[in-house]
């Protein structure tokens, strides 16, 4: 029983360090945040950070692996979209709305990822590869819609997928702090998806 209680306390402390690190990484940047700052904000000894995570990089890896779900969430949405009976325009709106909502809900880690991509070439390459994989899945959704007669035979589906998803990311980065987020985001998505529905029409 005592061991179980100690393990629960250790797990709770580890989770606290992950939350504190995410907040500091997102607001200050990874390079500008020290393990000493993280430990102080969490109210623990600095050695505990190294005990649980080995290094600041190990802490970052743990944050990224446990504190976001938008990549897998978008993959799930795209998988569902492949067999959705909804018209193309509605499918695009559902995808863009779902992804934008997830980016906003997990905005701390989204901003952290964006910042790392700009300052860390290796991480930037990895993130670009993940985004490219998502775009490929969207291209597959559009290919199915082409087979169903909803998308023009002349459309370059790879470019279309890129140009559908990229503005959603940019919109989040530019407008996530707006006090009118929900209303403005809904208008953006409606205009964006209406434009692409027309552009892809046969």
PDB file of C-alpha atoms in Angstrom:
ATOM      1  CA  UNK A   1       0.000   0.000   0.000  1.00  0.00           C
ATOM      2  CA  UNK A   2       2.833   2.393   0.936  1.00  0.00           C
ATOM      3  CA  UNK A   3       4.623   1.682  -2.328  1.00  0.00           C
ATOM      4  CA  UNK A   4       1.420   2.317  -4.264  1.00  0.00           C
ATOM      5  CA  UNK A   5       0.985   5.636  -2.492  1.00  0.00           C
ATOM      6  CA  UNK A   6       4.572   6.620  -3.250  1.00  0.00           C
ATOM      7  CA  UNK A   7       4.060   5.680  -6.902  1.00  0.00           C
ATOM      8  CA  UNK A   8       0.917   7.780  -7.071  1.00  0.00           C
ATOM      9  CA  UNK A   9       2.806  10.743  -5.638  1.00  0.00           C
ATOM     10  CA  UNK A  10       5.637  10.237  -8.110  1.00  0.00           C
ATOM     11  CA  UNK A  11       3.192  10.027 -11.018  1.00  0.00           C
ATOM     12  CA  UNK A  12       1.432  13.189  -9.868  1.00  0.00           C
ATOM     13  CA  UNK A  13       4.758  15.039  -9.591  1.00  0.00           C
ATOM     14  CA  UNK A  14       5.787  13.873 -13.049  1.00  0.00           C
ATOM     15  CA  UNK A  15       2.501  15.098 -14.523  1.00  0.00           C
ATOM     16  CA  UNK A  16       2.945  18.429 -12.763  1.00  0.00           C
ATOM     17  CA  UNK A  17       6.414  18.842 -14.272  1.00  0.00           C
ATOM     18  CA  UNK A  18       5.036  18.085 -17.741  1.00  0.00           C
ATOM     19  CA  UNK A  19       2.312  20.715 -17.360  1.00  0.00           C
ATOM     20  CA  UNK A  20       4.707  23.344 -16.023  1.00  0.00           C
ATOM     21  CA  UNK A  21       7.259  22.613 -18.751  1.00  0.00           C
ATOM     22  CA  UNK A  22       4.611  22.885 -21.464  1.00  0.00           C
ATOM     23  CA  UNK A  23       3.474  26.287 -20.207  1.00  0.00           C
ATOM     24  CA  UNK A  24       7.032  27.640 -19.975  1.00  0.00           C
ATOM     25  CA  UNK A  25       8.175  26.148 -23.288  1.00  0.00           C
ATOM     26  CA  UNK A  26       5.122  27.617 -25.031  1.00  0.00           C
ATOM     27  CA  UNK A  27       5.437  31.103 -23.520  1.00  0.00           C
ATOM     28  CA  UNK A  28       9.233  31.512 -23.376  1.00  0.00           C
ATOM     29  CA  UNK A  29      10.457  29.077 -26.017  1.00  0.00           C
ATOM     30  CA  UNK A  30      12.354  25.838 -25.477  1.00  0.00           C
ATOM     31  CA  UNK A  31      15.854  27.321 -25.693  1.00  0.00           C
ATOM     32  CA  UNK A  32      15.044  30.192 -23.300  1.00  0.00           C
ATOM     33  CA  UNK A  33      13.603  27.908 -20.628  1.00  0.00           C
ATOM     34  CA  UNK A  34      15.962  26.240 -18.158  1.00  0.00           C
ATOM     35  CA  UNK A  35      15.386  23.158 -16.052  1.00  0.00           C
ATOM     36  CA  UNK A  36      15.985  25.383 -13.027  1.00  0.00           C
ATOM     37  CA  UNK A  37      13.045  27.591 -14.044  1.00  0.00           C
ATOM     38  CA  UNK A  38      10.841  24.544 -14.533  1.00  0.00           C
ATOM     39  CA  UNK A  39      11.783  23.104 -11.158  1.00  0.00           C
ATOM     40  CA  UNK A  40      11.221  26.435  -9.410  1.00  0.00           C
ATOM     41  CA  UNK A  41       7.801  26.915 -11.010  1.00  0.00           C
ATOM     42  CA  UNK A  42       6.834  23.374  -9.993  1.00  0.00           C
ATOM     43  CA  UNK A  43       8.179  23.842  -6.462  1.00  0.00           C
ATOM     44  CA  UNK A  44      10.635  20.927  -6.643  1.00  0.00           C
ATOM     45  CA  UNK A  45      14.386  20.418  -6.636  1.00  0.00           C
ATOM     46  CA  UNK A  46      16.050  20.687 -10.052  1.00  0.00           C
ATOM     47  CA  UNK A  47      17.461  17.192  -9.659  1.00  0.00           C
ATOM     48  CA  UNK A  48      13.949  15.785  -9.797  1.00  0.00           C
ATOM     49  CA  UNK A  49      13.599  16.966 -13.406  1.00  0.00           C
ATOM     50  CA  UNK A  50      16.679  14.972 -14.358  1.00  0.00           C
ATOM     51  CA  UNK A  51      15.534  12.019 -12.262  1.00  0.00           C
ATOM     52  CA  UNK A  52      12.283  11.704 -14.204  1.00  0.00           C
ATOM     53  CA  UNK A  53      13.336  12.844 -17.673  1.00  0.00           C
ATOM     54  CA  UNK A  54      17.130  12.663 -17.914  1.00  0.00           C
ATOM     55  CA  UNK A  55      17.534  16.035 -19.645  1.00  0.00           C
ATOM     56  CA  UNK A  56      15.602  19.033 -20.880  1.00  0.00           C
ATOM     57  CA  UNK A  57      15.367  17.334 -24.277  1.00  0.00           C
ATOM     58  CA  UNK A  58      13.935  14.249 -22.598  1.00  0.00           C
ATOM     59  CA  UNK A  59      11.365  16.442 -20.877  1.00  0.00           C
ATOM     60  CA  UNK A  60      10.455  17.998 -24.231  1.00  0.00           C
ATOM     61  CA  UNK A  61      10.006  14.553 -25.790  1.00  0.00           C
ATOM     62  CA  UNK A  62       7.715  13.548 -22.925  1.00  0.00           C
ATOM     63  CA  UNK A  63       5.685  16.753 -23.335  1.00  0.00           C
ATOM     64  CA  UNK A  64       5.239  16.225 -27.060  1.00  0.00           C
ATOM     65  CA  UNK A  65       4.312  12.563 -26.691  1.00  0.00           C
ATOM     66  CA  UNK A  66       1.724  13.067 -23.941  1.00  0.00           C
ATOM     67  CA  UNK A  67       0.309  16.568 -24.243  1.00  0.00           C
ATOM     68  CA  UNK A  68      -1.198  16.695 -27.718  1.00  0.00           C
ATOM     69  CA  UNK A  69      -3.481  14.643 -29.910  1.00  0.00           C
ATOM     70  CA  UNK A  70      -4.095  16.782 -32.975  1.00  0.00           C
ATOM     71  CA  UNK A  71      -1.965  14.685 -35.322  1.00  0.00           C
ATOM     72  CA  UNK A  72      -3.762  11.461 -34.458  1.00  0.00           C
ATOM     73  CA  UNK A  73      -7.051  13.335 -34.208  1.00  0.00           C
ATOM     74  CA  UNK A  74      -6.708  14.664 -37.743  1.00  0.00           C
ATOM     75  CA  UNK A  75      -5.808  11.183 -39.005  1.00  0.00           C
ATOM     76  CA  UNK A  76      -8.986   9.814 -37.412  1.00  0.00           C
ATOM     77  CA  UNK A  77     -11.086  12.571 -38.981  1.00  0.00           C
ATOM     78  CA  UNK A  78      -9.576  11.928 -42.410  1.00  0.00           C
ATOM     79  CA  UNK A  79     -10.188   8.192 -42.110  1.00  0.00           C
ATOM     80  CA  UNK A  80     -13.852   8.873 -41.347  1.00  0.00           C
ATOM     81  CA  UNK A  81     -14.058  11.374 -44.218  1.00  0.00           C
ATOM     82  CA  UNK A  82     -13.062   8.708 -46.751  1.00  0.00           C
ATOM     83  CA  UNK A  83     -16.410   6.956 -46.313  1.00  0.00           C
ATOM     84  CA  UNK A  84     -18.570   9.906 -45.277  1.00  0.00           C
ATOM     85  CA  UNK A  85     -21.869  10.227 -47.190  1.00  0.00           C
ATOM     86  CA  UNK A  86     -21.790  14.027 -46.832  1.00  0.00           C
ATOM     87  CA  UNK A  87     -21.194  16.271 -49.882  1.00  0.00           C
ATOM     88  CA  UNK A  88     -17.628  17.418 -50.476  1.00  0.00           C
ATOM     89  CA  UNK A  89     -18.206  20.933 -49.134  1.00  0.00           C
ATOM     90  CA  UNK A  90     -19.588  19.603 -45.856  1.00  0.00           C
ATOM     91  CA  UNK A  91     -16.713  17.134 -45.536  1.00  0.00           C
ATOM     92  CA  UNK A  92     -14.160  19.924 -46.000  1.00  0.00           C
ATOM     93  CA  UNK A  93     -15.939  22.106 -43.434  1.00  0.00           C
ATOM     94  CA  UNK A  94     -16.032  19.263 -40.916  1.00  0.00           C
ATOM     95  CA  UNK A  95     -12.334  18.541 -41.399  1.00  0.00           C
ATOM     96  CA  UNK A  96     -11.203  22.156 -41.187  1.00  0.00           C
ATOM     97  CA  UNK A  97     -13.483  22.892 -38.220  1.00  0.00           C
ATOM     98  CA  UNK A  98     -12.332  19.793 -36.362  1.00  0.00           C
ATOM     99  CA  UNK A  99      -8.662  20.473 -36.902  1.00  0.00           C
ATOM    100  CA  UNK A 100      -8.909  24.173 -36.067  1.00  0.00           C
ATOM    101  CA  UNK A 101     -10.834  23.377 -32.887  1.00  0.00           C
ATOM    102  CA  UNK A 102      -8.159  20.869 -31.871  1.00  0.00           C
ATOM    103  CA  UNK A 103      -5.313  23.288 -32.580  1.00  0.00           C
ATOM    104  CA  UNK A 104      -7.049  25.922 -30.488  1.00  0.00           C
ATOM    105  CA  UNK A 105      -7.929  23.552 -27.665  1.00  0.00           C
ATOM    106  CA  UNK A 106      -4.293  22.441 -27.498  1.00  0.00           C
ATOM    107  CA  UNK A 107      -2.895  25.865 -28.297  1.00  0.00           C
ATOM    108  CA  UNK A 108       0.021  25.726 -25.831  1.00  0.00           C
ATOM    109  CA  UNK A 109       1.563  22.679 -27.450  1.00  0.00           C
ATOM    110  CA  UNK A 110       0.598  23.890 -30.941  1.00  0.00           C
ATOM    111  CA  UNK A 111       2.502  27.129 -30.388  1.00  0.00           C
ATOM    112  CA  UNK A 112       5.401  25.170 -28.918  1.00  0.00           C
ATOM    113  CA  UNK A 113       5.553  22.960 -31.997  1.00  0.00           C
ATOM    114  CA  UNK A 114       5.439  25.971 -34.311  1.00  0.00           C
ATOM    115  CA  UNK A 115       8.251  27.660 -32.426  1.00  0.00           C
ATOM    116  CA  UNK A 116      10.412  24.537 -32.449  1.00  0.00           C
ATOM    117  CA  UNK A 117       9.898  24.101 -36.176  1.00  0.00           C
ATOM    118  CA  UNK A 118      11.317  27.593 -36.752  1.00  0.00           C
ATOM    119  CA  UNK A 119      14.370  27.205 -34.502  1.00  0.00           C
ATOM    120  CA  UNK A 120      15.264  23.518 -34.745  1.00  0.00           C
ATOM    121  CA  UNK A 121      15.972  22.267 -38.310  1.00  0.00           C
ATOM    122  CA  UNK A 122      15.723  18.601 -37.338  1.00  0.00           C
ATOM    123  CA  UNK A 123      12.432  19.059 -35.591  1.00  0.00           C
ATOM    124  CA  UNK A 124      11.197  21.283 -38.424  1.00  0.00           C
ATOM    125  CA  UNK A 125      11.885  18.482 -40.894  1.00  0.00           C
ATOM    126  CA  UNK A 126      10.027  15.965 -38.723  1.00  0.00           C
ATOM    127  CA  UNK A 127       7.028  18.268 -38.379  1.00  0.00           C
ATOM    128  CA  UNK A 128       6.963  18.933 -42.126  1.00  0.00           C
ATOM    129  CA  UNK A 129       6.979  15.186 -42.763  1.00  0.00           C
ATOM    130  CA  UNK A 130       4.037  14.730 -40.383  1.00  0.00           C
ATOM    131  CA  UNK A 131       2.092  17.508 -42.090  1.00  0.00           C
ATOM    132  CA  UNK A 132       2.923  16.027 -45.504  1.00  0.00           C
ATOM    133  CA  UNK A 133       1.519  12.667 -44.367  1.00  0.00           C
ATOM    134  CA  UNK A 134      -1.705  14.399 -43.320  1.00  0.00           C
ATOM    135  CA  UNK A 135      -1.908  16.154 -46.672  1.00  0.00           C
ATOM    136  CA  UNK A 136      -1.468  12.821 -48.440  1.00  0.00           C
ATOM    137  CA  UNK A 137      -4.420  11.422 -46.493  1.00  0.00           C
ATOM    138  CA  UNK A 138      -6.534  14.405 -47.550  1.00  0.00           C
ATOM    139  CA  UNK A 139      -5.459  13.854 -51.164  1.00  0.00           C
ATOM    140  CA  UNK A 140      -6.741  10.287 -50.839  1.00  0.00           C
ATOM    141  CA  UNK A 141     -10.094  11.618 -49.598  1.00  0.00           C
ATOM    142  CA  UNK A 142     -10.243  13.932 -52.629  1.00  0.00           C
ATOM    143  CA  UNK A 143      -9.339  11.012 -54.914  1.00  0.00           C
ATOM    144  CA  UNK A 144     -12.384   9.110 -53.661  1.00  0.00           C
ATOM    145  CA  UNK A 145     -14.499  12.189 -54.327  1.00  0.00           C
ATOM    146  CA  UNK A 146     -13.087  12.362 -57.827  1.00  0.00           C
ATOM    147  CA  UNK A 147     -14.163   8.765 -58.383  1.00  0.00           C
ATOM    148  CA  UNK A 148     -17.639   9.803 -57.210  1.00  0.00           C
ATOM    149  CA  UNK A 149     -17.730  12.682 -59.707  1.00  0.00           C
ATOM    150  CA  UNK A 150     -17.403  15.528 -57.178  1.00  0.00           C
ATOM    151  CA  UNK A 151     -13.860  16.567 -58.096  1.00  0.00           C
ATOM    152  CA  UNK A 152     -12.495  17.616 -61.468  1.00  0.00           C
ATOM    153  CA  UNK A 153     -10.254  15.189 -63.347  1.00  0.00           C
ATOM    154  CA  UNK A 154      -7.852  18.069 -63.975  1.00  0.00           C
ATOM    155  CA  UNK A 155      -7.341  18.999 -60.321  1.00  0.00           C
ATOM    156  CA  UNK A 156      -3.891  18.402 -58.803  1.00  0.00           C
ATOM    157  CA  UNK A 157      -4.984  16.725 -55.587  1.00  0.00           C
ATOM    158  CA  UNK A 158      -1.611  16.993 -53.859  1.00  0.00           C
ATOM    159  CA  UNK A 159      -1.513  20.755 -54.334  1.00  0.00           C
ATOM    160  CA  UNK A 160      -5.178  21.050 -53.375  1.00  0.00           C
ATOM    161  CA  UNK A 161      -4.628  19.132 -50.125  1.00  0.00           C
ATOM    162  CA  UNK A 162      -1.652  21.337 -49.263  1.00  0.00           C
ATOM    163  CA  UNK A 163      -3.543  24.537 -50.013  1.00  0.00           C
ATOM    164  CA  UNK A 164      -6.609  23.420 -48.057  1.00  0.00           C
ATOM    165  CA  UNK A 165      -4.730  22.526 -44.857  1.00  0.00           C
ATOM    166  CA  UNK A 166      -1.923  25.102 -44.741  1.00  0.00           C
ATOM    167  CA  UNK A 167      -4.193  28.166 -44.401  1.00  0.00           C
ATOM    168  CA  UNK A 168      -5.930  26.492 -41.451  1.00  0.00           C
ATOM    169  CA  UNK A 169      -2.608  26.291 -39.614  1.00  0.00           C
ATOM    170  CA  UNK A 170      -1.740  29.868 -40.560  1.00  0.00           C
ATOM    171  CA  UNK A 171      -5.148  31.105 -39.465  1.00  0.00           C
ATOM    172  CA  UNK A 172      -4.662  29.564 -36.046  1.00  0.00           C
ATOM    173  CA  UNK A 173      -1.183  31.050 -35.605  1.00  0.00           C
ATOM    174  CA  UNK A 174      -2.356  34.537 -36.578  1.00  0.00           C
ATOM    175  CA  UNK A 175      -5.743  34.657 -34.849  1.00  0.00           C
ATOM    176  CA  UNK A 176      -5.718  32.221 -31.900  1.00  0.00           C
ATOM    177  CA  UNK A 177      -5.684  35.074 -29.366  1.00  0.00           C
ATOM    178  CA  UNK A 178      -8.630  36.953 -30.867  1.00  0.00           C
ATOM    179  CA  UNK A 179     -11.496  37.590 -28.409  1.00  0.00           C
ATOM    180  CA  UNK A 180     -13.893  36.795 -31.257  1.00  0.00           C
ATOM    181  CA  UNK A 181     -12.219  33.495 -32.131  1.00  0.00           C
ATOM    182  CA  UNK A 182     -15.304  31.311 -32.577  1.00  0.00           C
ATOM    183  CA  UNK A 183     -17.252  33.681 -34.807  1.00  0.00           C
ATOM    184  CA  UNK A 184     -14.266  34.697 -36.916  1.00  0.00           C
ATOM    185  CA  UNK A 185     -13.017  31.117 -37.269  1.00  0.00           C
ATOM    186  CA  UNK A 186     -16.435  29.899 -38.416  1.00  0.00           C
ATOM    187  CA  UNK A 187     -16.546  32.622 -41.073  1.00  0.00           C
ATOM    188  CA  UNK A 188     -13.030  31.817 -42.241  1.00  0.00           C
ATOM    189  CA  UNK A 189     -13.798  28.099 -42.551  1.00  0.00           C
ATOM    190  CA  UNK A 190     -17.028  28.714 -44.435  1.00  0.00           C
ATOM    191  CA  UNK A 191     -15.338  31.054 -46.952  1.00  0.00           C
ATOM    192  CA  UNK A 192     -12.264  28.839 -47.277  1.00  0.00           C
ATOM    193  CA  UNK A 193     -14.195  25.625 -47.892  1.00  0.00           C
ATOM    194  CA  UNK A 194     -16.716  27.258 -50.229  1.00  0.00           C
ATOM    195  CA  UNK A 195     -13.814  28.504 -52.332  1.00  0.00           C
ATOM    196  CA  UNK A 196     -12.243  25.042 -52.521  1.00  0.00           C
ATOM    197  CA  UNK A 197     -15.508  23.291 -53.213  1.00  0.00           C
ATOM    198  CA  UNK A 198     -15.943  25.542 -56.253  1.00  0.00           C
ATOM    199  CA  UNK A 199     -12.294  25.237 -57.300  1.00  0.00           C
ATOM    200  CA  UNK A 200     -12.433  21.438 -57.271  1.00  0.00           C
ATOM    201  CA  UNK A 201     -15.838  21.080 -58.924  1.00  0.00           C
ATOM    202  CA  UNK A 202     -15.890  19.264 -62.288  1.00  0.00           C
TER     203      UNK A 202
END
